[in-house]
Amino acid sequence: MPGRLFLQSLGPVRMFAPGGEPLSFKTRKSLALIGFLLRRPGLSATRSEIAALLWSEGDRNRATVSLRQAVSHVRQAEAACGIPLIEATPTGISLLGDSLTTDLDLLQQLLAGQVPFDGDRLARLWGGDFLSGFDVIDPAFAEWLGLEQERVRSSVIEKAVSALEGLRRLTDTGAATQREVIAGFLLGLDPANEFAHQTLIRHFLDQGRRERAMQQLRDCTRELRNLLDEEPDPATLQLLEQSTGEGKVVADPGRLPPPVDLPADAASLTASAATITSGQSMADSMVDFPALRRDITLPVLSIASLSFEREADHVALSLRDDIVAGLSAYRCFELFEAAYWMGEDGTAPMRVDGGELGSFLLRFRRDRMLNRIYVQLENRSSGQIAFNEVLDLTLTQSRSERIEAVYRTVSRVYGHIIGRLRQRPGRSAFSRWCQAEALIWEFNLASDRKALQILSELEQSHGNFSLIYAGRCSILMKQALCYPYPGIGSLDQEAVLTLAEKAVALDPWQVVNHRMNGWTLIQSGRADDAARAFKQALALNPLDPMNTISAAEALAHIGDIGKATDLAMRAFEGLTTTPRIVYGYLANIFFASGDFDQAAEYSRRGPIDNIHVLATRLAAQHGAGLTEEAAATRAMLIQRIGTQFGRLDPSAHSAELTAWLEQVNMFQAPANRATFNAALDTLRETLGLRRM
């Protein structure tokens, strides 16, 4: 056999040839056929079973024809890689398992100790639920897939628990590292898994990290309450009791700190956190996974491939699939296949009333003479062509060129459809969210207040819409860092972390939820957990430049400088318009890299009413030795703070100012943190304040 194919079945589903090149399948159902057979006893099924599952809504004869076409598409993939995948008979189809390696197989082998342990590889292999996103191809398949995803997840959880059990009594350093990594992996799959929490509590106590063990117990308490409406087992509490040697816990880990005293227009920010900690079960109100919500209507985007079906066209189809995958990662559209082609048997597209959200058609047409793909977005309500994109296949041969082409097209489609919703008032829940999101990105106090009002109204009618809580989390953190109110005090880290975790629990496929969870973890001093959250956000949507640049700034704060800089520059090049706050992100990234001159220049172009950006400018100028410029920035920063407080009186507002000076420095690397603090010390000296 010339080699084995690799099937990425966890998360976004792809198949790769032995050399690493992605294989193209003309339809998603042909790839779903492979995934279905992979989970069948004996790797085989009858043709009637497959047809009933993948084409349940058509008549029997048409389903049979469609299955033959799917088999033909698999044969074309086989021809492209030279490796057989299936064996077809008149009555059944079997998968040739010896031809395949899957991420699920590798993951289970890793957990079972059948291959050398690699923590980074373990994290990479789990990309999400089995055949994620394939539930939309047919109702019957969606029903089967929902059960199969649960079986796969349960199997992986069981193997992770078994791995931890096997490592429990081993005391060497390697075993301790494996325990920590596998327990963290297990909590990523099941945040309320008490055994994993117990493992980490023991691990941190063995290392003498009692405060970290206490934090893990608080995390355990919160997750059990949120997801199961339960309290920790007494055995979990006893782990810390035993470590004190006095038969009691030093502090009550289950009691979350009270919310901060916010002004009237911001007090509702912590309302959802209070709801969670009051004992209400989130399990009773979870959304159908992985759907956003049944009552959240999204803009409709239909995908039409004109003239692609005439002959094998793997390059064009692969590019088209990358664009569709990029759009699906935003989770802002109802995506459909518009199954019609040009020619005698083709049917004309119908005009539809898309309402305020809109209905759109994205056409792909291949011109073989010029070797181009034409991508056209049409508003199906009006028939208006929003734009035409021309992708020259001769210029997309390299991986970087291909990514750039996909990046540009996805951004244009997303920007047109969502941009129009951000700019005009609407009544639907998703339209209202788009307006709130646009206000949040403006980074000023007035916009945050408007956004907060929209989110509060949405919670009344759509309380399980996860983005409500991610948005609130964003506003709460911004107001503490960029627009602190008099009397607000320190940021309530438990409150914002609870909001972020609720958002992730309600919809773990939304990148915004993972980003906000990551930022709250940075504020809580949990850099490793934060890094995992941002890597998850990048994996879920690598084509959103704002997602990428926000994650890059976070990685710079954590200390992963090289990756942060590379990501930021790539994302910056992909922006069609550049909000001023992006320059603030870049300032922090270059400050972390030690390029203080560049950091000072970027912060100068950031929003001048944002005291967080001004603090970075002060730190960059101080680090670059620009004494006069730093003095001018310090004076401007004091003036801006005074504007927010009405009248700056250091003696009257010393608590708020001291708290802000501590939390505005989010750099985790000791050298970066010390350099930033050295500049803030000059501000403390001017204001007559001391460090906490």
XYZ file of C-alpha atoms in Angstrom:
692
model
C 0.000 0.000 0.000
C 1.469 3.409 -0.967
C 0.477 5.055 2.304
C -2.336 5.886 4.697
C -4.740 8.787 4.587
C -5.337 10.948 7.636
C -8.943 11.767 8.525
C -9.444 14.787 10.770
C -12.847 13.845 12.161
C -12.766 15.835 15.416
C -13.782 19.427 14.777
C -13.675 20.763 11.179
C -13.602 17.584 9.084
C -10.816 17.219 6.519
C -8.943 14.372 4.871
C -5.254 14.537 4.025
C -3.033 12.528 1.688
C 0.187 10.920 3.050
C 2.179 13.979 1.994
C -0.064 16.276 4.010
C -2.015 17.724 1.072
C -5.749 18.157 1.764
C -8.078 16.001 -0.328
C -11.130 17.628 -1.855
C -14.550 16.018 -1.854
C -17.143 17.495 -4.176
C -19.909 17.278 -1.580
C -19.967 17.169 2.181
C -22.126 14.059 2.036
C -19.374 12.090 0.337
C -17.099 12.949 3.268
C -19.965 12.239 5.701
C -20.191 8.781 4.139
C -16.602 8.110 5.248
C -17.325 9.395 8.753
C -20.476 7.279 9.053
C -18.749 4.065 7.980
C -15.911 4.809 10.407
C -18.324 4.381 13.331
C -20.183 1.343 11.995
C -19.556 -2.198 13.297
C -17.275 -3.849 10.770
C -16.857 -0.473 9.016
C -19.716 -1.340 6.653
C -23.380 -0.601 6.032
C -26.025 -1.470 3.463
C -26.777 0.980 0.696
C -30.352 1.353 1.912
C -29.148 2.293 5.422
C -26.798 4.927 4.058
C -29.347 6.368 1.641
C -31.986 6.615 4.368
C -29.553 8.424 6.642
C -28.032 10.930 4.199
C -31.049 11.585 1.937
C -33.967 11.030 4.282
C -36.181 13.725 2.813
C -36.033 12.575 -0.845
C -37.765 9.658 -2.547
C -36.035 6.283 -2.555
C -34.961 6.289 -6.217
C -33.400 9.746 -5.996
C -31.608 8.793 -2.781
C -30.139 5.761 -4.542
C -28.877 7.938 -7.393
C -27.428 10.457 -4.944
C -25.591 7.687 -3.100
C -24.050 6.488 -6.369
C -22.855 10.053 -6.999
C -21.347 10.219 -3.507
C -19.501 6.957 -4.131
C -18.255 8.425 -7.423
C -16.945 11.472 -5.556
C -15.076 9.210 -3.136
C -13.588 7.368 -6.116
C -12.330 10.687 -7.482
C -10.592 11.387 -4.161
C -9.093 7.895 -4.288
C -7.752 8.580 -7.777
C -6.236 11.871 -6.616
C -4.226 10.224 -3.820
C -3.768 6.730 -5.238
C -5.131 5.027 -2.105
C -8.369 2.976 -1.974
C -10.898 4.104 0.607
C -14.053 2.054 0.150
C -15.221 -1.220 -1.287
C -18.666 -1.061 -2.899
C -20.956 -3.937 -3.768
C -24.491 -3.843 -5.209
C -25.906 -4.102 -1.680
C -23.384 -2.452 0.617
C -20.350 -0.230 1.114
C -17.365 -0.934 3.355
C -14.592 1.341 4.539
C -11.047 0.043 4.079
C -9.832 0.824 7.557
C -6.223 -0.117 6.830
C -6.050 2.896 4.511
C -6.939 5.370 7.224
C -5.447 6.967 10.293
C -7.745 9.271 12.258
C -7.175 11.899 14.900
C -9.569 9.953 17.136
C -7.389 6.822 16.870
C -4.236 8.809 17.675
C -5.929 10.554 20.592
C -7.064 7.282 22.136
C -3.629 5.711 21.624
C -2.017 8.682 23.337
C -4.337 8.440 26.348
C -3.902 4.666 26.537
C -0.106 5.006 26.662
C 0.343 3.101 23.396
C 2.561 5.880 22.010
C 4.969 8.253 23.846
C 3.082 10.966 25.675
C 3.048 14.417 24.066
C 0.952 17.075 25.810
C 1.002 19.503 22.894
C -0.129 16.787 20.520
C -2.929 15.802 22.891
C -4.251 19.361 22.876
C -4.044 19.594 19.084
C -5.797 16.311 18.370
C -9.077 17.280 20.011
C -10.486 19.867 17.623
C -14.098 19.533 18.735
C -16.930 17.048 18.534
C -16.938 14.246 15.979
C -17.867 15.505 12.456
C -18.579 18.949 13.882
C -20.864 21.026 11.644
C -22.175 18.057 9.649
C -25.504 18.025 11.481
C -26.973 20.395 8.878
C -26.671 18.079 5.880
C -29.749 15.969 6.696
C -32.198 15.702 9.631
C -31.760 11.925 9.962
C -27.989 12.243 9.840
C -28.152 15.021 12.453
C -30.053 12.710 14.806
C -27.502 9.913 14.333
C -24.594 12.335 14.622
C -25.826 13.840 17.892
C -25.781 10.406 19.547
C -22.448 9.492 17.965
C -20.814 12.725 19.102
C -21.879 11.957 22.653
C -20.487 8.410 22.361
C -17.161 9.694 21.049
C -16.895 12.371 23.723
C -17.827 9.875 26.465
C -15.262 7.387 25.156
C -12.490 9.987 25.178
C -13.482 11.141 28.671
C -13.450 7.531 29.881
C -9.961 6.981 28.464
C -8.710 10.237 30.012
C -10.077 9.175 33.412
C -8.465 5.750 32.998
C -5.149 7.419 32.133
C -5.323 9.545 35.290
C -6.132 6.475 37.368
C -3.045 4.744 35.958
C -0.836 7.741 36.820
C -2.314 8.287 40.272
C 0.351 6.537 42.340
C 3.373 7.409 40.198
C 5.585 10.026 41.825
C 8.197 10.890 39.190
C 8.263 14.315 37.522
C 7.125 12.987 34.151
C 4.028 11.385 35.667
C 3.183 14.601 37.528
C 3.392 16.586 34.284
C 1.195 14.048 32.497
C -1.387 14.190 35.294
C -1.616 17.967 35.048
C -1.896 17.944 31.244
C -4.459 15.119 31.059
C -6.552 16.560 33.888
C -6.607 19.933 32.123
C -7.543 18.200 28.861
C -10.340 16.328 30.645
C -11.742 19.555 32.078
C -11.778 21.004 28.582
C -14.147 18.187 27.607
C -16.113 18.112 30.842
C -15.613 21.228 33.021
C -17.645 19.645 35.841
C -15.583 16.441 36.039
C -14.864 16.350 39.747
C -12.218 13.625 39.467
C -10.128 15.864 37.196
C -10.514 18.758 39.639
C -9.444 16.468 42.496
C -6.390 15.373 40.503
C -5.298 18.966 39.945
C -5.922 19.932 43.577
C -3.675 17.053 44.712
C -1.108 17.976 42.068
C -0.883 21.616 43.184
C -0.753 20.637 46.867
C 2.086 18.196 46.156
C 3.972 21.077 44.519
C 3.397 23.325 47.506
C 1.131 25.633 45.469
C -1.682 25.891 47.998
C -3.186 29.094 46.575
C -3.432 27.458 43.161
C -5.098 24.420 44.749
C -7.607 26.750 46.437
C -8.306 28.371 43.081
C -8.876 24.935 41.536
C -11.361 24.112 44.275
C -13.193 27.374 43.593
C -13.261 26.475 39.880
C -14.646 23.053 40.755
C -17.358 24.568 42.942
C -18.381 27.049 40.261
C -18.532 24.466 37.468
C -20.546 21.984 39.524
C -23.035 24.695 40.437
C -23.264 26.093 36.923
C -23.560 22.845 35.001
C -24.960 20.292 37.450
C -26.566 22.365 40.189
C -24.485 20.396 42.708
C -21.940 21.054 45.427
C -18.483 19.419 45.599
C -18.235 16.005 47.177
C -17.007 16.095 50.792
C -13.949 14.110 49.670
C -12.958 17.026 47.417
C -13.166 19.504 50.296
C -11.212 17.156 52.544
C -8.201 17.350 50.224
C -7.515 20.870 51.459
C -8.642 20.136 55.015
C -6.102 17.335 55.287
C -3.337 19.543 53.901
C -3.800 22.113 56.686
C -3.172 19.541 59.424
C -5.864 21.277 61.487
C -8.998 19.620 60.173
C -10.445 22.731 58.589
C -10.246 24.766 55.415
C -8.433 28.069 55.686
C -11.053 29.856 53.602
C -14.434 28.843 52.226
C -13.619 28.037 48.577
C -17.242 27.810 47.568
C -18.161 31.355 48.509
C -17.649 33.723 45.624
C -16.734 37.316 46.506
C -19.552 39.863 46.403
C -19.946 41.980 43.250
C -18.331 45.397 43.098
C -20.429 48.448 43.851
C -21.133 49.736 40.344
C -23.073 52.816 39.337
C -26.700 52.328 38.360
C -26.043 52.067 34.621
C -23.362 49.406 35.095
C -24.720 47.422 38.044
C -26.562 44.925 35.842
C -23.232 43.761 34.443
C -22.855 41.303 37.306
C -26.516 40.267 37.375
C -25.902 37.125 35.379
C -23.006 36.154 37.619
C -25.259 36.504 40.648
C -27.881 34.342 38.937
C -25.362 31.580 38.385
C -24.069 31.575 41.938
C -27.562 31.616 43.448
C -27.926 27.890 42.781
C -29.879 27.985 39.516
C -29.032 25.037 37.277
C -27.624 25.958 33.903
C -28.248 22.391 32.724
C -31.986 23.162 32.646
C -31.484 25.955 30.125
C -28.638 24.785 27.890
C -29.006 25.267 24.156
C -29.190 22.355 21.746
C -25.532 21.646 21.009
C -23.946 22.805 18.765
C -26.760 25.049 17.506
C -26.655 28.710 18.537
C -30.299 28.719 19.692
C -33.448 27.615 17.999
C -35.039 31.031 18.500
C -31.974 33.002 17.315
C -32.518 33.610 13.610
C -29.417 34.323 11.519
C -28.876 35.767 8.032
C -29.277 33.111 5.346
C -26.366 32.431 3.006
C -26.786 29.860 0.230
C -23.762 28.433 -1.572
C -24.006 27.702 -5.297
C -21.251 26.054 -7.351
C -21.836 26.790 -11.003
C -20.078 24.577 -13.569
C -17.979 22.839 -10.909
C -19.606 19.466 -11.477
C -18.574 18.962 -15.094
C -15.314 17.190 -14.264
C -12.873 16.705 -11.438
C -11.743 20.136 -10.257
C -9.974 19.548 -6.980
C -8.067 22.834 -6.684
C -11.124 24.979 -7.318
C -13.347 22.888 -5.059
C -10.791 22.947 -2.269
C -10.538 26.737 -2.456
C -14.314 27.003 -2.423
C -14.550 24.677 0.600
C -11.957 26.756 2.468
C -14.050 29.882 1.906
C -17.227 28.149 3.084
C -15.386 26.782 6.130
C -14.132 30.281 6.924
C -17.658 31.680 6.762
C -19.063 28.891 8.916
C -16.442 29.649 11.600
C -18.092 33.013 12.277
C -21.337 31.233 13.287
C -23.233 34.265 12.034
C -25.038 32.666 9.081
C -27.518 29.940 8.268
C -25.501 28.220 5.529
C -27.199 26.141 2.827
C -26.154 24.413 -0.368
C -28.045 25.915 -3.311
C -28.088 22.785 -5.466
C -28.481 24.142 -8.982
C -26.164 24.392 -11.981
C -26.151 26.307 -15.216
C -27.326 24.482 -18.343
C -30.429 22.903 -19.762
C -31.426 21.199 -16.522
C -30.620 24.173 -14.321
C -33.199 26.250 -12.468
C -33.106 29.979 -11.927
C -32.561 31.281 -8.410
C -35.705 32.491 -6.711
C -36.094 35.886 -5.109
C -36.854 35.523 -1.426
C -37.818 37.901 1.347
C -34.947 37.741 3.783
C -36.407 40.238 6.234
C -34.115 42.585 8.123
C -31.398 39.944 8.452
C -31.313 39.293 4.729
C -30.932 36.283 2.467
C -27.882 36.019 0.225
C -26.486 33.791 -2.473
C -22.765 33.179 -2.830
C -21.963 31.904 -6.322
C -18.762 30.190 -7.377
C -18.060 29.864 -11.101
C -14.934 28.398 -12.668
C -13.533 29.835 -15.914
C -11.202 27.138 -17.207
C -9.949 29.185 -20.124
C -8.574 31.917 -17.852
C -8.077 29.563 -14.900
C -10.062 31.765 -12.531
C -12.837 31.443 -10.012
C -15.463 34.181 -9.889
C -17.109 34.648 -6.508
C -20.296 36.689 -6.533
C -22.465 37.713 -3.582
C -26.090 38.453 -4.428
C -28.778 39.900 -2.184
C -31.638 37.506 -2.855
C -34.245 39.947 -1.593
C -33.405 42.598 -4.186
C -31.306 40.749 -6.749
C -28.530 43.285 -6.223
C -24.954 42.061 -6.695
C -22.995 43.150 -3.634
C -19.569 42.395 -5.114
C -17.576 40.167 -7.456
C -14.294 38.650 -6.351
C -11.890 37.220 -8.944
C -9.552 34.491 -7.692
C -6.756 33.732 -10.128
C -5.822 30.079 -9.594
C -2.403 30.649 -11.142
C -1.690 33.069 -8.262
C -2.937 30.797 -5.457
C -0.540 27.889 -5.801
C 1.402 28.432 -2.583
C -0.177 27.999 0.830
C 0.338 31.665 1.773
C -1.261 32.879 -1.473
C -4.189 30.534 -0.971
C -4.739 31.667 2.625
C -4.608 35.312 1.538
C -7.235 34.728 -1.162
C -9.548 32.891 1.225
C -8.922 35.500 3.949
C -9.860 38.366 1.627
C -13.020 36.747 0.282
C -14.335 35.596 3.648
C -13.754 39.060 5.135
C -15.644 40.743 2.297
C -18.660 38.437 2.596
C -18.775 38.733 6.377
C -18.198 42.489 6.300
C -21.022 43.107 3.829
C -23.686 40.944 5.498
C -22.891 41.731 9.130
C -21.781 45.317 8.508
C -25.229 46.315 7.282
C -26.785 44.889 10.471
C -24.377 46.861 12.649
C -25.241 50.148 11.015
C -29.025 50.169 11.256
C -31.566 49.466 13.995
C -33.258 46.079 13.936
C -35.731 44.068 15.948
C -34.425 40.502 15.735
C -32.141 39.216 18.487
C -29.149 38.688 16.228
C -29.549 42.093 14.601
C -29.625 43.687 18.041
C -26.469 41.791 19.001
C -24.703 43.096 15.891
C -25.510 46.653 16.976
C -24.253 45.953 20.502
C -21.055 44.396 19.147
C -20.392 47.433 16.950
C -20.807 49.687 20.006
C -18.465 47.525 22.083
C -15.724 47.827 19.433
C -15.929 51.640 19.591
C -14.160 51.634 22.976
C -15.749 54.610 24.657
C -17.923 54.931 27.719
C -21.031 56.266 25.950
C -21.031 53.388 23.445
C -20.577 50.861 26.233
C -23.648 52.229 27.993
C -25.737 51.873 24.837
C -24.435 48.358 24.272
C -25.217 47.424 27.873
C -28.807 48.569 27.435
C -29.202 46.385 24.329
C -27.711 43.367 26.102
C -30.016 43.834 29.076
C -33.038 43.903 26.764
C -31.805 40.793 24.944
C -31.419 38.893 28.193
C -35.078 39.453 28.972
C -36.170 37.712 25.775
C -33.231 35.409 24.961
C -31.579 34.557 28.262
C -29.568 31.632 26.859
C -27.928 33.602 24.033
C -24.263 33.154 24.984
C -22.983 36.366 23.372
C -24.969 38.441 25.876
C -22.639 37.297 28.650
C -19.458 37.553 26.589
C -20.472 41.119 25.705
C -21.124 41.995 29.325
C -17.810 40.496 30.323
C -16.078 42.681 27.727
C -17.790 45.839 28.961
C -17.081 45.059 32.611
C -13.368 44.604 31.920
C -13.160 47.686 29.694
C -14.804 49.921 32.256
C -12.377 48.752 34.924
C -9.313 49.183 32.707
C -10.231 52.027 30.359
C -13.065 54.024 31.975
C -13.020 53.374 35.738
C -15.872 54.959 37.664
C -15.296 56.670 40.993
C -16.000 54.103 43.687
C -15.660 51.049 41.431
C -12.599 49.600 43.174
C -10.819 46.519 41.870
C -12.162 44.394 39.054
C -14.241 41.531 40.486
C -12.305 38.715 38.851
C -14.689 35.979 39.991
C -17.694 37.858 38.615
C -16.230 38.382 35.154
C -14.823 34.844 35.079
C -18.277 33.492 35.893
C -19.793 35.518 33.055
C -17.169 34.260 30.607
C -17.534 30.659 31.683
C -21.298 30.853 31.340
C -20.865 32.114 27.775
C -18.520 29.237 26.925
C -20.837 26.694 28.537
C -23.822 27.968 26.555
C -21.942 27.937 23.232
C -18.389 26.524 23.152
C -18.076 27.164 19.404
C -18.209 30.962 19.613
C -14.733 32.481 19.418
C -15.834 35.618 21.281
C -16.719 33.475 24.289
C -13.274 31.862 24.378
C -11.518 35.215 23.946
C -13.350 36.778 26.840
C -12.695 33.708 28.954
C -9.009 34.063 28.101
C -8.866 37.724 29.095
C -10.535 37.022 32.426
C -8.037 34.226 33.066
C -5.154 36.640 32.394
C -6.629 39.032 34.937
C -6.824 36.115 37.384
C -3.122 35.349 36.872
C -3.782 31.994 35.174
C -1.602 32.426 32.112
C -1.508 28.759 31.064
C -5.297 28.440 31.097
C -5.589 31.744 29.249
C -3.197 30.558 26.531
C -5.353 27.492 25.955
C -8.471 29.648 25.663
C -6.896 31.898 23.020
C -5.472 28.958 21.088
C -8.986 27.541 21.000
C -10.313 30.863 19.676
C -7.648 30.879 16.954
C -8.414 27.280 16.021
C -12.154 27.962 15.762
C -11.772 30.973 13.462
C -8.309 31.646 12.043
C -9.750 33.838 9.248
C -11.205 36.646 11.372
C -8.524 39.371 11.564
C -10.014 40.962 14.688
C -10.113 37.579 16.414
C -6.493 36.974 15.415
C -5.170 40.354 16.486
C -7.017 40.259 19.818
C -5.594 36.791 20.500
C -2.152 38.027 19.441
C -2.301 40.840 22.002
C -3.285 38.342 24.676
C -0.422 35.997 23.789
C 1.951 38.974 24.022
C 0.663 39.706 27.527
C 1.174 36.034 28.415
C 4.719 36.043 27.033
C 4.484 34.107 23.733
C 6.133 36.981 21.864
C 7.185 35.339 18.592
C 3.771 33.885 17.865
C 2.031 37.081 18.943
C 4.035 39.258 16.545
C 3.578 36.915 13.580
C -0.162 36.637 14.144
C -0.583 40.382 14.623
C 1.198 41.361 11.416
C -0.737 38.814 9.373
C -4.044 40.000 10.839
C -3.109 43.666 10.426
C -2.475 43.093 6.710
C -5.893 41.444 6.411
C -7.879 44.378 7.816
C -9.834 46.362 5.244
C -10.426 49.138 7.786
C -8.430 49.664 10.970
C -10.256 50.718 14.154
C -8.086 52.960 16.310
C -8.129 50.404 19.134
C -6.144 48.010 16.910
C -3.148 50.346 17.245
C -3.508 49.976 20.994
C -3.309 46.194 20.572
C -0.193 46.537 18.423
C 1.384 48.859 20.983
C 1.087 46.199 23.676
C 2.462 43.513 21.337
C 5.542 45.524 20.401
C 6.035 46.614 24.010
C 6.181 42.936 24.979
C 8.749 42.326 22.233
C 10.988 45.103 23.596
C 10.528 47.396 20.570
C 9.558 50.430 22.647
C 9.916 52.948 19.808
C 7.433 51.057 17.640
C 5.133 50.537 20.624
C 5.180 54.283 21.328
C 4.345 55.051 17.687
C 1.412 52.619 17.572
C 0.036 53.849 20.910
C 0.191 57.414 19.580
C -2.235 56.341 16.840
C -4.575 54.628 19.329
C -7.665 56.217 20.932
C -6.559 59.192 23.052
C -9.507 58.912 25.471
C -8.498 55.364 26.434
C -6.339 55.563 29.550
C -5.191 51.961 29.086
C -3.636 52.882 25.730
C -2.142 56.023 27.269
C -0.577 53.909 30.015
C 1.087 51.737 27.364
C 2.314 54.873 25.567
C 3.812 56.151 28.811
C 5.498 52.800 29.455
C 6.846 52.578 25.888
C 8.251 56.111 25.931
C 9.764 55.541 29.357
C 11.332 52.286 28.158
C 12.700 54.000 25.036
C 14.267 56.758 27.120
C 12.022 59.471 25.620
C 11.919 61.540 28.792
C 10.134 64.636 27.467
C 7.541 62.659 25.528
C 6.879 60.470 28.581
C 6.342 63.579 30.742
C 3.822 64.954 28.223
C 1.976 61.616 28.089
C 1.931 61.413 31.894
C 0.326 64.858 32.067
C -2.235 63.844 29.431
C -2.985 60.612 31.314
C -3.578 62.493 34.570
C -5.842 64.934 32.716
C -7.877 62.072 31.182
C -8.234 60.329 34.521
C -9.378 63.620 36.043
C -12.001 63.989 33.314
C -13.421 60.557 34.129
C -13.473 61.190 37.868
C -15.011 64.646 37.447
C -12.237 66.148 39.536
C -9.075 64.217 40.304
C -8.352 64.213 44.011
C -5.634 61.598 44.712
C -6.418 61.541 48.408
C -10.148 60.994 47.822
C -9.686 58.462 45.004
C -6.492 56.751 46.153
C -8.155 53.308 46.435
C -9.570 53.427 42.904
C -6.359 54.804 41.389
C -4.170 52.280 43.207
C -6.420 49.404 42.078
C -6.375 50.649 38.484
C -2.574 50.975 38.452
C -2.277 47.367 39.614
C -4.722 45.817 37.148
C -3.765 47.889 34.075
C -0.426 46.048 33.922
C -1.485 42.681 32.474
C 1.974 41.572 31.305
C 2.794 38.179 32.792
C 6.495 37.902 31.856
C 8.545 39.310 34.783
C 10.771 41.531 32.608
C 7.839 43.100 30.751
C 5.902 43.561 33.959
C 8.841 45.261 35.656
C 9.429 47.643 32.721
C 5.748 48.597 32.615
C 5.660 49.121 36.385
C 8.748 51.329 36.261
C 6.807 53.787 34.101
C 3.703 53.519 36.290
C 5.858 54.315 39.326
C 6.511 57.756 37.871
C 2.742 58.238 37.709
C 2.323 56.947 41.260
C 4.994 59.389 42.421
C 3.266 62.315 40.709
C -0.074 61.345 42.303
C 1.465 60.568 45.692
C 0.406 56.903 45.611
C 2.151 53.692 46.628
C 2.033 50.187 45.220
C -0.417 47.777 46.790
